[in-house]
Amino acid sequence: MTLQFPLPNVPLAPRAPSILSKPFGSLFSLTLFCLIPAASALAAAPASSSVMLEELTSTELRSRIDHGATTVLVPIGGVEQSGPYIALGKHNVRAGLLARQIAQKLGNTIVAPVVSYVPEGAISPPAGHMRFAGTISIPPAAFEAMLEGAAASLRQHGFRDIIFLGDHGGYQKNEQNVANKLNRAWGKASTAKDARAYALLDYYDITQSQYIAELQKRGHSSAEIGLHAGLADAALMLATDPSLVRSEAMAHGPKPGVADGVRGDATRATAELGQIGIKLQVDTSVAAIKQLLQRNK
């Protein structure tokens, strides 16, 4: 026996229209209408305009080279100590960022990946920067072989002017050795592709001459500017990537010296002072590269 209870006489709420109640054709049209703009946007998206080789696809790079981007910059950094207030990767960051700016000003120029492993002195027993944690050193012969291989690869893909930009003073001669060796070999090659290699020493030299003079004009002494991790180094870093400078600790902490891997006093360093050096490096490099390319047309 089933008990039945009378239901209260409550009016039902109006039923919301369901998309499932729409005819299939209307639903398909609506979906297609929504997808078409998205597909069109994807199809219309331009190829990357970046100057950084690593940010391009192989196909994009091939097209750029075929349309005249046959100059390539090879920025060279390094991993070395710069005392307690500047991060170990300062040279890598500066070399990459400045190479990007130089390439953008030149036009038709690509920037290869930063070469991060460089000679920094004897490992065992440790000498120079290797006495401090984090510095990475490779033998000069290995460094030169790495540059040779990178340059040969870039030449193979159609680059005609391969330019080394070294952010560190210790391997400038190695850059020259490699450029000279490559140009001798390429000049003798029976299938020469008219490529040349250059060591752009102006990029580094300007920081040791005119930039120092500009800082001195503003009342900073040679001792303060320093030879390593002093005011000049810290200012350049503040102008490129301030997150790599421990500014608060530098302002209030102990003043490091030679025993701490520092030669100079970075306390008064500012991004504004660093911008002077960055502009000098970029403008000097652009002018020097234009002269090289014009001379070797």
GROMACS .gro file of C-alpha atoms in nm, residues 7-285:
model
  279
    7LEU     CA    1   0.150   1.855  -0.287
    8PRO     CA    2   0.110   2.218  -0.194
    9ASN     CA    3  -0.024   2.438  -0.467
   10VAL     CA    4   0.299   2.642  -0.528
   11PRO     CA    5   0.348   2.800  -0.868
   12LEU     CA    6   0.665   2.679  -1.039
   13ALA     CA    7   0.943   2.934  -1.112
   14PRO     CA    8   0.982   3.013  -1.480
   15ARG     CA    9   1.236   2.784  -1.638
   16ALA     CA   10   1.561   2.946  -1.755
   17PRO     CA   11   1.624   2.891  -2.121
   18SER     CA   12   1.892   2.626  -2.175
   19ILE     CA   13   2.149   2.642  -2.450
   20LEU     CA   14   2.068   2.277  -2.504
   21SER     CA   15   1.721   2.377  -2.608
   22LYS     CA   16   1.861   2.583  -2.896
   23PRO     CA   17   1.862   2.425  -3.236
   24PHE     CA   18   2.200   2.262  -3.310
   25GLY     CA   19   2.257   2.488  -3.611
   26SER     CA   20   2.227   2.803  -3.398
   27LEU     CA   21   2.464   2.664  -3.136
   28PHE     CA   22   2.724   2.574  -3.404
   29SER     CA   23   2.696   2.921  -3.558
   30LEU     CA   24   2.747   3.089  -3.223
   31THR     CA   25   3.055   2.878  -3.149
   32LEU     CA   26   3.202   2.943  -3.493
   33PHE     CA   27   3.135   3.316  -3.455
   34CYS     CA   28   3.334   3.321  -3.130
   35LEU     CA   29   3.626   3.122  -3.269
   36ILE     CA   30   3.680   3.315  -3.591
   37PRO     CA   31   3.815   3.636  -3.429
   38ALA     CA   32   4.057   3.434  -3.212
   39ALA     CA   33   4.183   3.238  -3.510
   40SER     CA   34   4.221   3.557  -3.711
   41ALA     CA   35   4.422   3.717  -3.431
   42LEU     CA   36   4.657   3.421  -3.419
   43ALA     CA   37   4.701   3.420  -3.794
   44ALA     CA   38   4.771   3.794  -3.794
   45ALA     CA   39   5.026   3.782  -3.509
   46PRO     CA   40   5.360   3.908  -3.646
   47ALA     CA   41   5.679   3.706  -3.617
   48SER     CA   42   5.892   3.803  -3.319
   49SER     CA   43   6.078   4.130  -3.366
   50SER     CA   44   6.330   4.049  -3.093
   51VAL     CA   45   6.700   4.090  -3.166
   52MET     CA   46   6.786   3.802  -2.930
   53LEU     CA   47   6.868   3.478  -3.111
   54GLU     CA   48   6.732   3.264  -2.827
   55GLU     CA   49   6.392   3.435  -2.847
   56LEU     CA   50   6.345   3.354  -3.217
   57THR     CA   51   6.239   3.032  -3.382
   58SER     CA   52   6.475   2.876  -3.634
   59THR     CA   53   6.238   2.974  -3.914
   60GLU     CA   54   6.218   3.336  -3.794
   61LEU     CA   55   6.595   3.358  -3.770
   62ARG     CA   56   6.641   3.211  -4.117
   63SER     CA   57   6.407   3.474  -4.257
   64ARG     CA   58   6.585   3.756  -4.073
   65ILE     CA   59   6.924   3.648  -4.209
   66ASP     CA   60   6.783   3.614  -4.562
   67HIS     CA   61   6.648   3.968  -4.537
   68GLY     CA   62   6.980   4.124  -4.437
   69ALA     CA   63   7.036   4.062  -4.064
   70THR     CA   64   7.386   3.924  -4.120
   71THR     CA   65   7.561   4.092  -3.826
   72VAL     CA   66   7.569   3.905  -3.496
   73LEU     CA   67   7.699   4.014  -3.156
   74VAL     CA   68   7.849   3.756  -2.921
   75PRO     CA   69   7.830   3.906  -2.570
   76ILE     CA   70   8.082   3.762  -2.325
   77GLY     CA   71   8.028   3.787  -1.951
   78GLY     CA   72   8.162   3.567  -1.674
   79VAL     CA   73   8.080   3.449  -1.325
   80GLU     CA   74   8.303   3.613  -1.065
   81GLN     CA   75   8.289   3.750  -0.716
   82SER     CA   76   8.237   4.123  -0.666
   83GLY     CA   77   8.245   4.139  -0.291
   84PRO     CA   78   7.949   4.121  -0.053
   85TYR     CA   79   7.721   4.371  -0.229
   86ILE     CA   80   7.723   4.286  -0.602
   87ALA     CA   81   7.592   3.955  -0.737
   88LEU     CA   82   7.812   3.702  -0.915
   89GLY     CA   83   7.634   3.736  -1.250
   90LYS     CA   84   7.701   4.107  -1.306
   91HIS     CA   85   7.904   4.059  -1.626
   92ASN     CA   86   7.651   3.821  -1.781
   93VAL     CA   87   7.360   4.056  -1.718
   94ARG     CA   88   7.542   4.368  -1.836
   95ALA     CA   89   7.679   4.203  -2.149
   96GLY     CA   90   7.337   4.071  -2.252
   97LEU     CA   91   7.145   4.393  -2.186
   98LEU     CA   92   7.399   4.620  -2.353
   99ALA     CA   93   7.432   4.391  -2.654
  100ARG     CA   94   7.054   4.412  -2.697
  101GLN     CA   95   7.067   4.793  -2.695
  102ILE     CA   96   7.359   4.800  -2.939
  103ALA     CA   97   7.182   4.562  -3.178
  104GLN     CA   98   6.861   4.764  -3.167
  105LYS     CA   99   7.051   5.083  -3.255
  106LEU     CA  100   7.245   4.917  -3.536
  107GLY     CA  101   6.950   4.746  -3.701
  108ASN     CA  102   6.975   4.418  -3.894
  109THR     CA  103   7.173   4.274  -3.603
  110ILE     CA  104   7.114   3.965  -3.388
  111VAL     CA  105   7.248   3.893  -3.039
  112ALA     CA  106   7.383   3.543  -2.969
  113PRO     CA  107   7.355   3.386  -2.620
  114VAL     CA  108   7.588   3.530  -2.356
  115VAL     CA  109   7.910   3.333  -2.312
  116SER     CA  110   7.912   3.283  -1.935
  117TYR     CA  111   8.213   3.059  -1.875
  118VAL     CA  112   8.544   3.246  -1.902
  119PRO     CA  113   8.900   3.232  -1.768
  120GLU     CA  114   8.914   3.369  -1.413
  121GLY     CA  115   9.252   3.238  -1.298
  122ALA     CA  116   9.399   2.923  -1.150
  123ILE     CA  117   9.160   2.684  -0.977
  124SER     CA  118   9.397   2.475  -0.768
  125PRO     CA  119   9.556   2.634  -0.583
  126PRO     CA  120   9.300   2.911  -0.629
  127ALA     CA  121   9.422   3.252  -0.737
  128GLY     CA  122   9.257   3.590  -0.790
  129HIS     CA  123   8.878   3.578  -0.790
  130MET     CA  124   8.884   3.199  -0.750
  131ARG     CA  125   8.969   3.255  -0.383
  132PHE     CA  126   8.606   3.364  -0.331
  133ALA     CA  127   8.295   3.147  -0.345
  134GLY     CA  128   8.101   3.136  -0.670
  135THR     CA  129   8.366   3.234  -0.921
  136ILE     CA  130   8.383   2.990  -1.214
  137SER     CA  131   8.698   2.962  -1.425
  138ILE     CA  132   8.784   2.765  -1.738
  139PRO     CA  133   9.124   2.733  -1.910
  140PRO     CA  134   9.201   3.000  -2.172
  141ALA     CA  135   9.233   2.732  -2.442
  142ALA     CA  136   8.884   2.602  -2.363
  143PHE     CA  137   8.746   2.956  -2.370
  144GLU     CA  138   8.903   3.028  -2.708
  145ALA     CA  139   8.778   2.697  -2.848
  146MET     CA  140   8.426   2.783  -2.729
  147LEU     CA  141   8.435   3.119  -2.907
  148GLU     CA  142   8.571   2.952  -3.223
  149GLY     CA  143   8.292   2.695  -3.225
  150ALA     CA  144   8.022   2.955  -3.163
  151ALA     CA  145   8.154   3.182  -3.439
  152ALA     CA  146   8.188   2.896  -3.687
  153SER     CA  147   7.829   2.791  -3.616
  154LEU     CA  148   7.701   3.143  -3.673
  155ARG     CA  149   7.900   3.172  -3.998
  156GLN     CA  150   7.752   2.843  -4.117
  157HIS     CA  151   7.402   2.986  -4.081
  158GLY     CA  152   7.480   3.292  -4.292
  159PHE     CA  153   7.610   3.558  -4.055
  160ARG     CA  154   7.886   3.762  -4.221
  161ASP     CA  155   8.007   3.989  -3.940
  162ILE     CA  156   8.061   3.816  -3.604
  163ILE     CA  157   8.150   4.056  -3.325
  164PHE     CA  158   8.278   3.962  -2.977
  165LEU     CA  159   8.175   4.201  -2.696
  166GLY     CA  160   8.371   4.123  -2.379
  167ASP     CA  161   8.246   4.276  -2.052
  168HIS     CA  162   8.554   4.169  -1.854
  169GLY     CA  163   8.910   4.294  -1.891
  170GLY     CA  164   9.081   3.960  -1.830
  171TYR     CA  165   9.006   3.794  -2.163
  172GLN     CA  166   9.028   4.079  -2.414
  173LYS     CA  167   9.347   3.931  -2.565
  174ASN     CA  168   9.176   3.594  -2.598
  175GLU     CA  169   8.901   3.756  -2.804
  176GLN     CA  170   9.164   3.904  -3.034
  177ASN     CA  171   9.342   3.570  -3.065
  178VAL     CA  172   9.020   3.400  -3.175
  179ALA     CA  173   8.922   3.672  -3.423
  180ASN     CA  174   9.267   3.664  -3.582
  181LYS     CA  175   9.269   3.285  -3.602
  182LEU     CA  176   8.923   3.269  -3.757
  183ASN     CA  177   8.996   3.536  -4.016
  184ARG     CA  178   9.313   3.357  -4.124
  185ALA     CA  179   9.126   3.028  -4.159
  186TRP     CA  180   8.824   3.177  -4.333
  187GLY     CA  181   9.043   3.373  -4.570
  188LYS     CA  182   9.210   3.051  -4.688
  189ALA     CA  183   8.893   2.845  -4.714
  190SER     CA  184   8.814   2.732  -5.068
  191THR     CA  185   8.443   2.774  -4.989
  192ALA     CA  186   8.484   3.108  -4.816
  193LYS     CA  187   8.156   3.271  -4.722
  194ASP     CA  188   8.303   3.621  -4.685
  195ALA     CA  189   8.258   3.616  -4.307
  196ARG     CA  190   8.478   3.805  -4.066
  197ALA     CA  191   8.522   3.799  -3.689
  198TYR     CA  192   8.599   4.104  -3.475
  199ALA     CA  193   8.701   4.163  -3.115
  200LEU     CA  194   8.537   4.494  -3.031
  201LEU     CA  195   8.777   4.617  -2.764
  202ASP     CA  196   8.617   4.964  -2.766
  203TYR     CA  197   8.317   4.820  -2.579
  204TYR     CA  198   8.532   4.751  -2.270
  205ASP     CA  199   8.806   5.012  -2.312
  206ILE     CA  200   8.563   5.306  -2.286
  207THR     CA  201   8.476   5.202  -1.929
  208GLN     CA  202   8.843   5.228  -1.835
  209SER     CA  203   8.904   5.567  -1.993
  210GLN     CA  204   8.629   5.817  -2.073
  211TYR     CA  205   8.385   5.678  -1.817
  212ILE     CA  206   8.644   5.711  -1.541
  213ALA     CA  207   8.713   6.067  -1.655
  214GLU     CA  208   8.339   6.148  -1.642
  215LEU     CA  209   8.313   6.015  -1.286
  216GLN     CA  210   8.618   6.216  -1.179
  217LYS     CA  211   8.459   6.531  -1.323
  218ARG     CA  212   8.174   6.471  -1.081
  219GLY     CA  213   8.405   6.466  -0.780
  220HIS     CA  214   8.480   6.096  -0.742
  221SER     CA  215   8.839   5.994  -0.675
  222SER     CA  216   9.026   5.709  -0.843
  223ALA     CA  217   9.031   5.523  -0.512
  224GLU     CA  218   8.652   5.550  -0.481
  225ILE     CA  219   8.586   5.459  -0.846
  226GLY     CA  220   8.805   5.155  -0.793
  227LEU     CA  221   8.941   4.872  -1.002
  228HIS     CA  222   8.685   4.608  -0.903
  229ALA     CA  223   8.345   4.623  -0.730
  230GLY     CA  224   8.393   4.992  -0.652
  231LEU     CA  225   8.175   5.288  -0.745
  232ALA     CA  226   8.205   5.238  -1.122
  233ASP     CA  227   8.111   4.870  -1.109
  234ALA     CA  228   7.817   4.924  -0.874
  235ALA     CA  229   7.686   5.222  -1.070
  236LEU     CA  230   7.688   5.028  -1.399
  237MET     CA  231   7.502   4.747  -1.227
  238LEU     CA  232   7.244   4.981  -1.073
  239ALA     CA  233   7.178   5.120  -1.421
  240THR     CA  234   7.122   4.776  -1.574
  241ASP     CA  235   6.975   4.555  -1.301
  242PRO     CA  236   6.954   4.709  -0.952
  243SER     CA  237   6.825   4.381  -0.806
  244LEU     CA  238   7.182   4.249  -0.831
  245VAL     CA  239   7.313   4.519  -0.595
  246ARG     CA  240   7.251   4.485  -0.222
  247SER     CA  241   7.199   4.859  -0.181
  248GLU     CA  242   7.058   4.856   0.171
  249ALA     CA  243   7.338   4.639   0.305
  250MET     CA  244   7.595   4.845   0.116
  251ALA     CA  245   7.467   5.169   0.269
  252HIS     CA  246   7.462   5.044   0.628
  253GLY     CA  247   7.701   4.749   0.637
  254PRO     CA  248   8.077   4.735   0.684
  255LYS     CA  249   8.297   4.878   0.410
  256PRO     CA  250   8.472   4.589   0.229
  257GLY     CA  251   8.834   4.598   0.120
  258VAL     CA  252   9.091   4.395  -0.073
  259ALA     CA  253   9.055   4.103   0.166
  260ASP     CA  254   8.687   4.089   0.071
  261GLY     CA  255   8.756   4.097  -0.303
  262VAL     CA  256   8.684   4.470  -0.344
  263ARG     CA  257   8.904   4.750  -0.475
  264GLY     CA  258   8.710   5.075  -0.447
  265ASP     CA  259   8.417   5.222  -0.255
  266ALA     CA  260   8.070   5.171  -0.400
  267THR     CA  261   7.880   5.354  -0.125
  268ARG     CA  262   7.795   5.660  -0.338
  269ALA     CA  263   7.711   5.466  -0.653
  270THR     CA  264   7.383   5.558  -0.826
  271ALA     CA  265   7.194   5.445  -1.133
  272GLU     CA  266   7.235   5.796  -1.277
  273LEU     CA  267   7.615   5.762  -1.264
  274GLY     CA  268   7.583   5.419  -1.420
  275GLN     CA  269   7.373   5.552  -1.708
  276ILE     CA  270   7.667   5.771  -1.812
  277GLY     CA  271   7.879   5.460  -1.858
  278ILE     CA  272   7.604   5.261  -2.029
  279LYS     CA  273   7.546   5.538  -2.283
  280LEU     CA  274   7.919   5.563  -2.351
  281GLN     CA  275   7.946   5.186  -2.404
  282VAL     CA  276   7.646   5.164  -2.634
  283ASP     CA  277   7.720   5.474  -2.842
  284THR     CA  278   8.091   5.395  -2.872
  285SER     CA  279   8.020   5.036  -2.974
   0.00000   0.00000   0.00000
